[in-house]
Amino acid sequence: MDTNFLHAFLGGALIGTGAIILMLANGRIAGVSGIVSGAISSVKKSHLWRWGFILGLIFAPWLTTLVGFSLPTSLPTDNLTLAVAGLIVGVGTQIGAGCTSGHGICGIGRLSKRSIVATATFMSVAIVTVSIIRHFV
Amino acid sequence: MRQLFTALLSGLFFGSGLTISGMVDPTRVLGFLDILGDWDPTLAFVMAGGLSVYLPIYSVWIKPKQRTVFGDSCHIPVNTEIDAKLLAGAALFGFGWGLSGICPGPAITNLSGGQSGMIVFVITMLIGMITAKKFVK
Protein backbone atom coordinates (compact mmCIF):
# COMPACT_ATOMS: atom_id res chain seq x y z
CA MET A 1 0.00 0.00 0.00
CA ASP A 2 2.69 2.50 1.04
CA THR A 3 4.78 1.86 -2.09
CA ASN A 4 1.62 2.26 -4.19
CA PHE A 5 1.16 5.77 -2.81
CA LEU A 6 4.79 6.55 -3.57
CA HIS A 7 4.52 5.18 -7.13
CA ALA A 8 1.32 7.15 -7.67
CA PHE A 9 2.97 10.38 -6.53
CA LEU A 10 6.20 9.78 -8.47
CA GLY A 11 4.25 8.72 -11.55
CA GLY A 12 2.14 11.84 -11.17
CA ALA A 13 5.30 13.96 -10.94
CA LEU A 14 6.56 12.37 -14.19
CA ILE A 15 3.20 13.16 -15.84
CA GLY A 16 3.53 16.75 -14.62
CA THR A 17 7.11 16.89 -15.95
CA GLY A 18 6.02 15.61 -19.37
CA ALA A 19 3.17 18.12 -19.42
CA ILE A 20 5.33 21.10 -18.44
CA ILE A 21 7.98 20.12 -21.01
CA LEU A 22 5.32 20.39 -23.71
CA MET A 23 4.34 23.84 -22.44
CA LEU A 24 7.90 25.13 -21.91
CA ALA A 25 9.22 23.81 -25.24
CA ASN A 26 6.20 23.78 -27.56
CA GLY A 27 3.82 26.17 -25.82
CA ARG A 28 1.12 23.51 -25.88
CA ILE A 29 -1.33 22.10 -23.35
CA ALA A 30 -0.65 18.39 -22.79
CA GLY A 31 -4.27 17.31 -23.18
CA VAL A 32 -4.30 13.84 -24.67
CA SER A 33 -7.84 14.01 -26.09
CA GLY A 34 -7.12 17.35 -27.78
CA ILE A 35 -3.76 16.25 -29.14
CA VAL A 36 -5.20 13.01 -30.56
CA SER A 37 -8.28 14.71 -31.99
CA GLY A 38 -6.07 17.32 -33.69
CA ALA A 39 -3.64 14.70 -34.98
CA ILE A 40 -6.35 12.74 -36.81
CA SER A 41 -8.24 15.80 -38.08
CA SER A 42 -5.89 16.55 -40.98
CA VAL A 43 -2.43 15.74 -42.31
CA LYS A 44 -0.39 18.89 -41.80
CA LYS A 45 3.25 19.56 -41.08
CA SER A 46 2.18 21.75 -38.16
CA HIS A 47 0.55 18.67 -36.61
CA LEU A 48 3.78 16.66 -36.55
CA TRP A 49 4.44 17.41 -32.87
CA ARG A 50 1.11 15.75 -32.02
CA TRP A 51 2.33 12.47 -33.52
CA GLY A 52 5.61 12.85 -31.62
CA PHE A 53 3.71 13.10 -28.34
CA ILE A 54 1.47 10.13 -29.23
CA LEU A 55 4.50 7.99 -30.18
CA GLY A 56 6.09 8.95 -26.85
CA LEU A 57 3.01 7.70 -24.99
CA ILE A 58 3.01 4.43 -26.95
CA PHE A 59 6.74 3.75 -26.50
CA ALA A 60 6.90 4.79 -22.81
CA PRO A 61 5.86 1.39 -21.36
CA TRP A 62 8.90 -0.20 -23.01
CA LEU A 63 11.10 2.10 -20.91
CA THR A 64 9.20 1.54 -17.67
CA THR A 65 9.34 -2.23 -18.14
CA LEU A 66 13.11 -1.90 -17.64
CA VAL A 67 12.49 -0.65 -14.10
CA GLY A 68 9.72 -3.12 -13.35
CA PHE A 69 6.51 -1.30 -14.29
CA SER A 70 4.35 -2.88 -16.99
CA LEU A 71 0.98 -2.47 -18.63
CA PRO A 72 -1.98 -4.44 -17.23
CA THR A 73 -2.50 -7.87 -18.76
CA SER A 74 -6.23 -8.11 -18.08
CA LEU A 75 -9.15 -5.71 -18.23
CA PRO A 76 -12.09 -5.54 -15.82
CA THR A 77 -14.72 -5.05 -18.54
CA ASP A 78 -15.82 -6.86 -21.72
CA ASN A 79 -15.17 -5.58 -25.24
CA LEU A 80 -18.76 -4.44 -25.84
CA THR A 81 -18.64 -2.20 -22.75
CA LEU A 82 -15.23 -0.92 -23.88
CA ALA A 83 -16.58 -0.12 -27.35
CA VAL A 84 -19.50 1.85 -25.90
CA ALA A 85 -17.31 3.56 -23.28
CA GLY A 86 -14.72 4.51 -25.92
CA LEU A 87 -17.38 6.13 -28.08
CA ILE A 88 -18.80 8.10 -25.13
CA VAL A 89 -15.30 9.19 -24.01
CA GLY A 90 -14.51 10.33 -27.57
CA VAL A 91 -17.69 12.39 -27.88
CA GLY A 92 -17.52 13.73 -24.31
CA THR A 93 -13.90 14.88 -24.44
CA GLN A 94 -14.49 16.55 -27.81
CA ILE A 95 -17.56 18.47 -26.58
CA GLY A 96 -16.09 19.17 -23.13
CA ALA A 97 -12.73 20.25 -24.62
CA GLY A 98 -10.57 17.99 -22.53
CA CYS A 99 -9.99 14.97 -20.34
CA THR A 100 -8.09 13.98 -17.21
CA SER A 101 -4.81 15.38 -18.57
CA GLY A 102 -5.88 18.62 -20.26
CA HIS A 103 -8.39 19.66 -17.59
CA GLY A 104 -7.18 17.64 -14.59
CA ILE A 105 -3.45 18.37 -14.70
CA CYS A 106 -2.77 21.26 -17.10
CA GLY A 107 -6.08 23.10 -16.55
CA ILE A 108 -6.01 22.93 -12.77
CA GLY A 109 -2.26 23.62 -12.96
CA ARG A 110 -3.14 26.90 -14.72
CA LEU A 111 -5.90 27.50 -12.13
CA SER A 112 -8.44 27.65 -14.95
CA LYS A 113 -12.01 27.87 -13.62
CA ARG A 114 -13.36 25.99 -16.62
CA SER A 115 -10.99 23.10 -16.00
CA ILE A 116 -11.69 22.99 -12.27
CA VAL A 117 -15.43 22.79 -12.98
CA ALA A 118 -14.92 20.21 -15.75
CA THR A 119 -12.71 18.03 -13.52
CA ALA A 120 -15.19 18.18 -10.64
CA THR A 121 -17.95 17.24 -13.09
CA PHE A 122 -16.28 14.23 -14.73
CA MET A 123 -14.92 12.94 -11.41
CA SER A 124 -18.37 13.13 -9.79
CA VAL A 125 -20.15 11.49 -12.73
CA ALA A 126 -17.51 8.73 -12.90
CA ILE A 127 -17.87 8.04 -9.15
CA VAL A 128 -21.67 7.95 -9.43
CA THR A 129 -21.44 5.64 -12.47
CA VAL A 130 -19.13 3.16 -10.71
CA SER A 131 -21.26 3.31 -7.55
CA ILE A 132 -24.48 2.56 -9.43
CA ILE A 133 -22.94 -0.29 -11.44
CA ARG A 134 -21.23 -1.90 -8.44
CA HIS A 135 -23.72 -1.31 -5.65
CA PHE A 136 -27.19 -0.58 -7.03
CA VAL A 137 -27.63 -2.78 -10.11
CA MET B 1 11.97 19.05 -36.09
CA ARG B 2 12.78 20.44 -32.63
CA GLN B 3 9.06 20.53 -31.81
CA LEU B 4 8.70 16.90 -32.84
CA PHE B 5 11.59 15.88 -30.59
CA THR B 6 10.42 17.81 -27.52
CA ALA B 7 6.87 16.47 -27.96
CA LEU B 8 8.25 12.92 -28.18
CA LEU B 9 10.23 13.54 -24.98
CA SER B 10 7.12 14.96 -23.29
CA GLY B 11 5.09 11.91 -24.37
CA LEU B 12 7.76 9.55 -23.03
CA PHE B 13 7.69 11.24 -19.61
CA PHE B 14 3.90 11.40 -19.64
CA GLY B 15 3.42 7.75 -20.65
CA SER B 16 6.05 6.56 -18.15
CA GLY B 17 4.24 8.47 -15.41
CA LEU B 18 0.88 6.94 -16.40
CA THR B 19 2.44 3.45 -16.28
CA ILE B 20 4.39 3.86 -13.01
CA SER B 21 1.50 5.56 -11.21
CA GLY B 22 -0.98 2.78 -11.97
CA MET B 23 -3.26 4.98 -14.09
CA VAL B 24 -2.84 2.58 -17.03
CA ASP B 25 -4.62 -0.18 -15.09
CA PRO B 26 -8.43 0.20 -15.38
CA THR B 27 -8.93 -2.20 -12.47
CA ARG B 28 -7.03 0.23 -10.23
CA VAL B 29 -8.87 3.24 -11.67
CA LEU B 30 -12.28 1.66 -11.00
CA GLY B 31 -11.08 0.85 -7.46
CA PHE B 32 -10.26 4.53 -7.02
CA LEU B 33 -13.67 5.64 -8.32
CA ASP B 34 -15.54 3.10 -6.15
CA ILE B 35 -15.79 5.20 -2.98
CA LEU B 36 -18.71 3.15 -1.63
CA GLY B 37 -16.81 -0.13 -1.97
CA ASP B 38 -13.31 -1.16 -0.95
CA TRP B 39 -12.00 2.31 -1.82
CA ASP B 40 -8.42 2.59 -3.03
CA PRO B 41 -7.47 6.30 -2.66
CA THR B 42 -3.95 5.88 -4.09
CA LEU B 43 -4.62 7.43 -7.49
CA ALA B 44 -5.54 10.78 -5.92
CA PHE B 45 -1.78 11.11 -5.40
CA VAL B 46 -1.24 11.03 -9.16
CA MET B 47 -2.97 14.37 -9.49
CA ALA B 48 -1.11 15.69 -6.44
CA GLY B 49 2.21 14.63 -7.99
CA GLY B 50 1.34 16.11 -11.37
CA LEU B 51 0.21 19.44 -9.95
CA SER B 52 3.24 19.68 -7.66
CA VAL B 53 5.40 19.95 -10.79
CA TYR B 54 3.09 21.70 -13.27
CA LEU B 55 1.52 24.41 -11.11
CA PRO B 56 4.66 26.11 -9.73
CA ILE B 57 6.62 26.02 -13.01
CA TYR B 58 3.59 27.28 -14.95
CA SER B 59 3.02 30.12 -12.46
CA VAL B 60 6.66 31.19 -12.37
CA TRP B 61 7.58 30.90 -16.05
CA ILE B 62 4.65 30.60 -18.46
CA LYS B 63 2.05 32.82 -16.78
CA PRO B 64 4.14 36.01 -16.60
CA LYS B 65 6.09 35.49 -19.86
CA GLN B 66 3.50 33.74 -22.07
CA ARG B 67 6.50 32.46 -24.04
CA THR B 68 8.23 29.11 -24.42
CA VAL B 69 11.91 28.74 -23.44
CA PHE B 70 12.67 29.20 -27.16
CA GLY B 71 10.79 32.51 -27.23
CA ASP B 72 7.75 31.30 -29.20
CA SER B 73 4.25 32.26 -28.14
CA CYS B 74 2.15 29.77 -26.17
CA HIS B 75 -1.20 28.35 -27.21
CA ILE B 76 -3.22 28.81 -24.05
CA PRO B 77 -7.04 28.52 -24.03
CA VAL B 78 -8.70 31.92 -23.73
CA ASN B 79 -12.27 30.74 -23.19
CA THR B 80 -13.30 31.36 -19.57
CA GLU B 81 -17.02 30.70 -19.91
CA ILE B 82 -18.54 27.79 -18.02
CA ASP B 83 -21.26 26.78 -20.46
CA ALA B 84 -23.61 23.86 -21.01
CA LYS B 85 -21.26 22.38 -23.59
CA LEU B 86 -18.40 22.12 -21.09
CA LEU B 87 -20.64 20.55 -18.45
CA ALA B 88 -22.37 18.14 -20.85
CA GLY B 89 -19.08 17.05 -22.38
CA ALA B 90 -17.40 16.56 -19.00
CA ALA B 91 -20.42 14.60 -17.72
CA LEU B 92 -20.40 12.34 -20.80
CA PHE B 93 -16.68 11.78 -20.43
CA GLY B 94 -17.14 10.94 -16.73
CA PHE B 95 -19.82 8.40 -17.63
CA GLY B 96 -17.56 6.66 -20.17
CA TRP B 97 -14.63 6.78 -17.74
CA GLY B 98 -16.78 5.22 -15.00
CA LEU B 99 -18.02 2.47 -17.35
CA SER B 100 -14.52 1.42 -18.36
CA GLY B 101 -11.90 2.89 -16.00
CA ILE B 102 -10.11 4.20 -19.08
CA CYS B 103 -9.40 7.80 -20.09
CA PRO B 104 -7.62 8.90 -23.31
CA GLY B 105 -4.00 9.01 -22.04
CA PRO B 106 -3.96 5.50 -20.57
CA ALA B 107 -5.89 4.23 -23.63
CA ILE B 108 -3.14 5.38 -26.02
CA THR B 109 -0.35 4.27 -23.66
CA ASN B 110 -1.92 0.79 -23.47
CA LEU B 111 -1.79 0.36 -27.26
CA SER B 112 1.69 -1.15 -27.08
CA GLY B 113 0.29 -3.86 -24.78
CA GLY B 114 -1.77 -5.09 -27.71
CA GLN B 115 -4.87 -6.03 -25.73
CA SER B 116 -7.90 -6.26 -28.01
CA GLY B 117 -10.12 -4.39 -25.55
CA MET B 118 -7.81 -1.38 -25.54
CA ILE B 119 -7.63 -1.33 -29.33
CA VAL B 120 -11.45 -1.49 -29.48
CA PHE B 121 -11.67 1.40 -26.99
CA VAL B 122 -9.24 3.59 -28.96
CA ILE B 123 -10.99 2.92 -32.29
CA THR B 124 -14.46 3.83 -30.98
CA MET B 125 -12.95 6.82 -29.11
CA LEU B 126 -11.52 8.15 -32.40
CA ILE B 127 -14.89 7.59 -34.10
CA GLY B 128 -16.55 9.49 -31.24
CA MET B 129 -14.12 12.40 -31.57
CA ILE B 130 -14.53 12.67 -35.35
CA THR B 131 -18.32 12.41 -35.11
CA ALA B 132 -18.59 15.01 -32.35
CA LYS B 133 -16.30 17.38 -34.23
CA LYS B 134 -18.52 17.08 -37.31
CA PHE B 135 -21.89 17.56 -35.66
CA VAL B 136 -21.35 19.63 -32.52
CA LYS B 137 -20.23 23.19 -33.06
Coordinates of N, CA, C and O in Angstrom, one line a residue, chain A residues 21-108:
Chain A
I21 N 7.0 20.1 -19.9 CA 8.0 20.1 -21.0 C 7.3 20.6 -22.3 O 7.7 21.4 -23.1
L22 N 6.1 20.0 -22.5 CA 5.3 20.4 -23.7 C 4.9 21.9 -23.7 O 4.9 22.5 -24.8
M23 N 4.7 22.4 -22.5 CA 4.3 23.8 -22.4 C 5.6 24.7 -22.6 O 5.6 25.6 -23.4
L24 N 6.7 24.3 -21.9 CA 7.9 25.1 -21.9 C 8.5 25.1 -23.3 O 9.1 26.1 -23.7
A25 N 8.5 24.0 -24.0 CA 9.2 23.8 -25.2 C 8.3 24.1 -26.5 O 8.8 24.7 -27.4
N26 N 7.1 23.6 -26.4 CA 6.2 23.8 -27.6 C 5.1 24.8 -27.4 O 4.4 25.1 -28.3
G27 N 4.9 25.2 -26.1 CA 3.8 26.2 -25.8 C 2.4 25.5 -26.0 O 1.5 26.2 -26.3
R28 N 2.4 24.2 -25.7 CA 1.1 23.5 -25.9 C 0.6 22.9 -24.6 O 1.4 22.4 -23.8
I29 N -0.7 22.8 -24.5 CA -1.3 22.1 -23.4 C -1.2 20.6 -23.6 O -1.5 20.2 -24.7
A30 N -0.8 19.8 -22.6 CA -0.7 18.4 -22.8 C -2.0 17.7 -22.5 O -2.1 17.0 -21.5
G31 N -3.0 18.0 -23.3 CA -4.3 17.3 -23.2 C -4.4 16.2 -24.2 O -4.3 16.5 -25.4
V32 N -4.4 15.0 -23.7 CA -4.3 13.8 -24.7 C -5.5 13.8 -25.7 O -5.3 13.6 -26.9
S33 N -6.7 14.1 -25.2 CA -7.8 14.0 -26.1 C -7.7 15.1 -27.2 O -8.0 14.8 -28.4
G34 N -7.3 16.3 -26.8 CA -7.1 17.4 -27.8 C -6.0 17.1 -28.8 O -6.1 17.3 -30.0
I35 N -4.9 16.5 -28.3 CA -3.8 16.3 -29.1 C -4.1 15.2 -30.2 O -3.9 15.3 -31.4
V36 N -4.8 14.1 -29.7 CA -5.2 13.0 -30.6 C -6.2 13.5 -31.6 O -6.1 13.2 -32.8
S37 N -7.2 14.2 -31.1 CA -8.3 14.7 -32.0 C -7.7 15.6 -33.1 O -8.1 15.6 -34.2
G38 N -6.7 16.5 -32.7 CA -6.1 17.3 -33.7 C -5.2 16.5 -34.7 O -5.2 16.8 -35.9
A39 N -4.5 15.5 -34.1 CA -3.6 14.7 -35.0 C -4.4 14.0 -36.1 O -3.9 13.9 -37.2
I40 N -5.6 13.5 -35.8 CA -6.4 12.7 -36.8 C -7.2 13.6 -37.7 O -7.8 13.2 -38.7
S41 N -7.3 14.9 -37.3 CA -8.2 15.8 -38.1 C -7.7 16.1 -39.5 O -8.5 16.2 -40.4
S42 N -6.4 16.3 -39.6 CA -5.9 16.5 -41.0 C -4.4 16.3 -41.0 O -3.7 16.4 -40.0
V43 N -3.9 16.0 -42.2 CA -2.4 15.7 -42.3 C -1.8 17.1 -42.6 O -1.9 17.6 -43.7
K44 N -1.1 17.6 -41.6 CA -0.4 18.9 -41.8 C 1.0 18.8 -41.1 O 1.1 18.1 -40.1
K45 N 1.9 19.6 -41.7 CA 3.2 19.6 -41.1 C 3.2 20.2 -39.7 O 3.9 19.7 -38.8
S46 N 2.3 21.1 -39.5 CA 2.2 21.8 -38.2 C 1.6 20.8 -37.1 O 1.5 21.1 -35.9
H47 N 1.1 19.7 -37.6 CA 0.5 18.7 -36.6 C 1.6 17.6 -36.2 O 1.2 16.7 -35.5
L48 N 2.8 17.7 -36.8 CA 3.8 16.7 -36.5 C 4.1 16.4 -35.1 O 4.2 15.3 -34.6
W49 N 4.1 17.5 -34.3 CA 4.4 17.4 -32.9 C 3.4 16.5 -32.2 O 3.8 15.8 -31.2
R50 N 2.2 16.6 -32.6 CA 1.1 15.7 -32.0 C 1.5 14.3 -32.1 O 1.3 13.5 -31.2
W51 N 2.0 13.9 -33.3 CA 2.3 12.5 -33.5 C 3.6 12.1 -32.7 O 3.7 11.0 -32.2
G52 N 4.5 13.1 -32.5 CA 5.6 12.8 -31.6 C 5.2 12.5 -30.2 O 5.6 11.6 -29.6
F53 N 4.2 13.3 -29.7 CA 3.7 13.1 -28.3 C 3.0 11.7 -28.2 O 3.3 11.0 -27.3
I54 N 2.2 11.4 -29.2 CA 1.5 10.1 -29.2 C 2.5 9.0 -29.3 O 2.3 8.0 -28.5
L55 N 3.5 9.1 -30.1 CA 4.5 8.0 -30.2 C 5.2 7.8 -28.8 O 5.5 6.7 -28.4
G56 N 5.5 9.0 -28.2 CA 6.1 9.0 -26.8 C 5.2 8.2 -25.9 O 5.7 7.3 -25.1
L57 N 3.9 8.4 -25.9 CA 3.0 7.7 -25.0 C 3.1 6.2 -25.3 O 3.2 5.4 -24.4
I58 N 3.1 5.9 -26.6 CA 3.0 4.4 -26.9 C 4.3 3.7 -26.6 O 4.3 2.6 -26.1
F59 N 5.5 4.4 -26.8 CA 6.7 3.8 -26.5 C 7.1 3.7 -25.0 O 7.9 2.9 -24.6
A60 N 6.5 4.6 -24.2 CA 6.9 4.8 -22.8 C 6.9 3.5 -22.0 O 7.8 3.2 -21.2
P61 N 5.9 2.6 -22.2 CA 5.9 1.4 -21.4 C 7.1 0.5 -21.6 O 7.5 -0.3 -20.7
W62 N 7.7 0.6 -22.8 CA 8.9 -0.2 -23.0 C 10.1 0.3 -22.1 O 10.9 -0.5 -21.7
L63 N 10.1 1.6 -21.8 CA 11.1 2.1 -20.9 C 10.8 1.7 -19.5 O 11.7 1.2 -18.7
T64 N 9.5 1.8 -19.1 CA 9.2 1.5 -17.7 C 9.3 0.1 -17.3 O 9.6 -0.3 -16.2
T65 N 9.2 -0.8 -18.4 CA 9.3 -2.2 -18.1 C 10.7 -2.5 -17.6 O 10.9 -3.4 -16.8
L66 N 11.7 -1.7 -18.1 CA 13.1 -1.9 -17.6 C 13.3 -1.7 -16.1 O 14.2 -2.3 -15.5
V67 N 12.4 -0.9 -15.5 CA 12.5 -0.6 -14.1 C 11.3 -1.3 -13.4 O 11.0 -1.0 -12.2
G68 N 10.7 -2.3 -14.0 CA 9.7 -3.1 -13.3 C 8.3 -2.7 -13.4 O 7.5 -3.2 -12.6
F69 N 7.9 -1.7 -14.2 CA 6.5 -1.3 -14.3 C 5.9 -1.6 -15.7 O 6.5 -1.1 -16.7
S70 N 4.9 -2.4 -15.7 CA 4.4 -2.9 -17.0 C 2.9 -2.5 -17.1 O 2.2 -2.1 -16.2
L71 N 2.4 -2.7 -18.3 CA 1.0 -2.5 -18.6 C 0.2 -3.6 -18.0 O 0.7 -4.7 -17.8
P72 N -1.1 -3.4 -17.8 CA -2.0 -4.4 -17.2 C -2.2 -5.5 -18.3 O -2.1 -5.3 -19.5
T73 N -2.3 -6.8 -17.8 CA -2.5 -7.9 -18.8 C -3.9 -8.4 -18.8 O -4.3 -9.2 -19.6
S74 N -4.8 -7.8 -18.0 CA -6.2 -8.1 -18.1 C -7.1 -6.9 -17.8 O -6.6 -5.9 -17.2
L75 N -8.3 -6.9 -18.4 CA -9.2 -5.7 -18.2 C -10.4 -6.1 -17.5 O -10.9 -7.3 -17.6
P76 N -10.9 -5.2 -16.7 CA -12.1 -5.5 -15.8 C -13.4 -5.6 -16.6 O -14.4 -6.0 -16.0
T77 N -13.4 -5.1 -17.8 CA -14.7 -5.0 -18.5 C -14.6 -5.8 -19.9 O -13.5 -5.9 -20.4
D78 N -15.8 -6.1 -20.4 CA -15.8 -6.9 -21.7 C -15.7 -5.9 -22.9 O -15.8 -4.7 -22.7
N79 N -15.4 -6.4 -24.1 CA -15.2 -5.6 -25.2 C -16.4 -4.7 -25.7 O -16.2 -3.6 -26.2
L80 N -17.6 -5.2 -25.5 CA -18.8 -4.4 -25.8 C -18.8 -3.2 -25.0 O -19.0 -2.1 -25.5
T81 N -18.7 -3.4 -23.7 CA -18.6 -2.2 -22.7 C -17.5 -1.2 -23.1 O -17.7 0.0 -23.2
L82 N -16.4 -1.8 -23.5 CA -15.2 -0.9 -23.9 C -15.5 -0.1 -25.1 O -15.2 1.0 -25.3
A83 N -16.2 -0.8 -26.1 CA -16.6 -0.1 -27.4 C -17.5 1.1 -27.1 O -17.3 2.2 -27.6
V84 N -18.5 0.8 -26.2 CA -19.5 1.9 -25.9 C -18.8 3.0 -25.1 O -19.0 4.2 -25.4
A85 N -18.0 2.6 -24.1 CA -17.3 3.6 -23.3 C -16.4 4.4 -24.1 O -16.3 5.6 -24.0
G86 N -15.7 3.8 -25.0 CA -14.7 4.5 -25.9 C -15.4 5.6 -26.7 O -15.0 6.7 -26.8
L87 N -16.6 5.2 -27.3 CA -17.4 6.1 -28.1 C -17.8 7.3 -27.2 O -17.7 8.5 -27.6
I88 N -18.3 7.0 -26.0 CA -18.8 8.1 -25.1 C -17.6 9.0 -24.7 O -17.8 10.2 -24.7
V89 N -16.5 8.4 -24.4 CA -15.3 9.2 -24.0 C -14.9 10.1 -25.2 O -14.5 11.3 -25.0
G90 N -14.9 9.5 -26.4 CA -14.5 10.3 -27.6 C -15.4 11.5 -27.8 O -14.9 12.7 -27.9
V91 N -16.7 11.3 -27.7 CA -17.7 12.4 -27.9 C -17.6 13.4 -26.7 O -17.5 14.6 -26.9
G92 N -17.5 12.9 -25.5 CA -17.5 13.7 -24.3 C -16.3 14.6 -24.2 O -16.4 15.8 -24.0
T93 N -15.1 14.1 -24.5 CA -13.9 14.9 -24.4 C -13.8 15.9 -25.6 O -13.3 17.0 -25.4
Q94 N -14.4 15.6 -26.7 CA -14.5 16.6 -27.8 C -15.4 17.7 -27.4 O -15.0 18.9 -27.6
I95 N -16.6 17.4 -26.9 CA -17.6 18.5 -26.6 C -17.1 19.3 -25.4 O -17.2 20.5 -25.3
G96 N -16.5 18.5 -24.4 CA -16.1 19.2 -23.1 C -14.7 19.7 -23.2 O -14.2 20.2 -22.2
A97 N -14.1 19.7 -24.4 CA -12.7 20.2 -24.6 C -11.7 19.8 -23.7 O -10.8 20.5 -23.2
G98 N -11.7 18.5 -23.3 CA -10.6 18.0 -22.5 C -10.9 16.8 -21.7 O -12.0 16.4 -21.6
C99 N -9.8 16.2 -21.2 CA -10.0 15.0 -20.3 C -9.2 15.1 -19.0 O -8.9 16.2 -18.6
T100 N -8.8 14.0 -18.5 CA -8.1 14.0 -17.2 C -6.8 14.8 -17.3 O -6.4 15.4 -16.3
S101 N -6.1 14.7 -18.4 CA -4.8 15.4 -18.6 C -5.0 16.9 -18.8 O -4.4 17.7 -18.1
G102 N -5.7 17.2 -19.9 CA -5.9 18.6 -20.3 C -6.6 19.5 -19.2 O -6.1 20.6 -18.9
H103 N -7.7 18.9 -18.6 CA -8.4 19.7 -17.6 C -7.8 19.4 -16.2 O -7.5 20.3 -15.4
G104 N -7.6 18.1 -15.9 CA -7.2 17.6 -14.6 C -5.8 18.1 -14.2 O -5.6 18.5 -13.0
I105 N -4.8 18.0 -15.1 CA -3.4 18.4 -14.7 C -3.1 19.8 -15.2 O -2.9 20.7 -14.4
C106 N -3.2 20.0 -16.5 CA -2.8 21.3 -17.1 C -3.8 22.4 -16.7 O -3.3 23.5 -16.3
G107 N -5.1 22.1 -16.8 CA -6.1 23.1 -16.5 C -6.0 23.5 -15.1 O -6.0 24.7 -14.8
I108 N -6.1 22.6 -14.2 CA -6.0 22.9 -12.8 C -4.6 23.6 -12.5 O -4.5 24.5 -11.7

